[in-house]
PDB file of C-alpha atoms in Angstrom:
ATOM      1  CA  MET A   5      63.584 -74.537-121.235  1.00 69.00           C
ATOM      2  CA  LYS A   6      61.470 -72.223-122.872  1.00 92.00           C
ATOM      3  CA  ALA A   7      58.945 -71.702-125.648  1.00 93.00           C
ATOM      4  CA  ILE A   8      61.361 -69.285-127.589  1.00 94.00           C
ATOM      5  CA  GLU A   9      64.246 -72.213-127.722  1.00 95.00           C
ATOM      6  CA  ILE A  10      61.743 -74.469-129.558  1.00 96.00           C
ATOM      7  CA  GLN A  11      60.257 -72.155-131.635  1.00 94.00           C
ATOM      8  CA  LYS A  12      63.826 -71.385-132.855  1.00 96.00           C
ATOM      9  CA  GLU A  13      64.772 -74.719-133.541  1.00 95.00           C
ATOM     10  CA  LEU A  14      61.469 -75.496-135.357  1.00 95.00           C
ATOM     11  CA  GLU A  15      62.444 -72.663-137.595  1.00 95.00           C
ATOM     12  CA  THR A  16      65.604 -73.769-138.630  1.00 96.00           C
ATOM     13  CA  TYR A  17      63.273 -76.572-140.542  1.00 97.00           C
ATOM     14  CA  ILE A  18      61.585 -74.416-142.536  1.00 96.00           C
ATOM     15  CA  ASP A  19      61.149 -75.110-146.223  1.00 93.00           C
ATOM     16  CA  PRO A  20      60.348 -71.990-148.390  1.00 93.00           C
ATOM     17  CA  VAL A  21      58.943 -73.893-151.237  1.00 93.00           C
ATOM     18  CA  LYS A  22      56.693 -76.095-148.787  1.00 90.00           C
ATOM     19  CA  ARG A  23      55.940 -73.134-147.407  1.00 90.00           C
ATOM     20  CA  GLU A  24      54.167 -71.735-150.726  1.00 88.00           C
ATOM     21  CA  TYR A  25      52.686 -75.140-151.878  1.00 87.00           C
ATOM     22  CA  LEU A  26      50.980 -76.353-148.892  1.00 84.00           C
ATOM     23  CA  PRO A  27      48.406 -73.916-148.421  1.00 82.00           C
ATOM     24  CA  GLY A  28      47.140 -74.310-152.040  1.00 80.00           C
ATOM     25  CA  PHE A  29      47.341 -78.228-151.345  1.00 81.00           C
ATOM     26  CA  PHE A  30      45.297 -77.984-148.178  1.00 83.00           C
ATOM     27  CA  LYS A  31      42.611 -75.566-149.592  1.00 84.00           C
ATOM     28  CA  THR A  32      43.161 -72.415-147.326  1.00 83.00           C
ATOM     29  CA  GLY A  33      41.588 -69.844-149.170  1.00 81.00           C
ATOM     30  CA  LYS A  34      38.316 -68.204-148.554  1.00 89.00           C
ATOM     31  CA  GLY A  35      35.542 -70.431-148.216  1.00 88.00           C
ATOM     32  CA  GLN A  36      37.506 -73.682-148.279  1.00 86.00           C
ATOM     33  CA  TYR A  37      37.574 -76.193-145.909  1.00 85.00           C
ATOM     34  CA  GLY A  38      41.063 -75.069-144.824  1.00 82.00           C
ATOM     35  CA  GLU A  39      40.485 -71.484-144.375  1.00 86.00           C
ATOM     36  CA  GLY A  40      42.857 -69.291-141.969  1.00 83.00           C
ATOM     37  CA  ASP A  41      45.175 -72.396-141.603  1.00 85.00           C
ATOM     38  CA  ARG A  42      48.559 -71.211-141.893  1.00 86.00           C
ATOM     39  CA  PHE A  43      51.737 -73.103-142.840  1.00 87.00           C
ATOM     40  CA  LEU A  44      55.465 -72.824-141.884  1.00 89.00           C
ATOM     41  CA  GLY A  45      56.717 -75.324-144.658  1.00 92.00           C
ATOM     42  CA  ILE A  46      57.993 -77.638-142.077  1.00 94.00           C
ATOM     43  CA  VAL A  47      57.552 -81.413-142.817  1.00 93.00           C
ATOM     44  CA  VAL A  48      56.423 -84.029-140.022  1.00 94.00           C
ATOM     45  CA  PRO A  49      59.609 -85.887-139.806  1.00 96.00           C
ATOM     46  CA  ALA A  50      61.380 -82.758-138.751  1.00 96.00           C
ATOM     47  CA  THR A  51      58.520 -81.820-136.125  1.00 95.00           C
ATOM     48  CA  ARG A  52      58.852 -85.246-134.890  1.00 97.00           C
ATOM     49  CA  LEU A  53      62.651 -84.622-134.063  1.00 96.00           C
ATOM     50  CA  VAL A  54      62.025 -81.496-132.264  1.00 96.00           C
ATOM     51  CA  ALA A  55      59.001 -83.138-130.531  1.00 94.00           C
ATOM     52  CA  LYS A  56      61.094 -86.027-129.052  1.00 96.00           C
ATOM     53  CA  LYS A  57      63.998 -83.767-128.428  1.00 94.00           C
ATOM     54  CA  TYR A  58      61.506 -81.605-125.965  1.00 94.00           C
ATOM     55  CA  LYS A  59      59.279 -84.504-124.749  1.00 93.00           C
ATOM     56  CA  ASN A  60      59.770 -83.394-121.301  1.00 93.00           C
ATOM     57  CA  ALA A  61      58.703 -79.821-121.375  1.00 93.00           C
ATOM     58  CA  SER A  62      56.218 -78.946-119.196  1.00 93.00           C
ATOM     59  CA  PHE A  63      52.611 -78.410-120.162  1.00 94.00           C
ATOM     60  CA  GLU A  64      53.057 -74.369-119.578  1.00 95.00           C
ATOM     61  CA  VAL A  65      55.485 -74.565-122.421  1.00 95.00           C
ATOM     62  CA  MET A  66      53.539 -76.691-124.503  1.00 93.00           C
ATOM     63  CA  ALA A  67      50.515 -74.144-124.067  1.00 94.00           C
ATOM     64  CA  GLU A  68      52.682 -71.193-125.103  1.00 94.00           C
ATOM     65  CA  LEU A  69      53.464 -72.742-128.052  1.00 90.00           C
ATOM     66  CA  LEU A  70      50.144 -73.461-128.942  1.00 88.00           C
TER      67      LEU A  70
END
């Protein structure tokens, strides 16, 4: 199992509408508390599905994803 597999599966859950909306909601503009944060538009339930599927991934794979 490689990090690229997990990343590609996460990318299937990207929601372009949420990707545009969430940065404004979380105040990511210059000088705001979320400055520099980036969003893919993946909601938590989808993230949890992928995390469950790959819960036995090695620490090396997780470090690469981070």
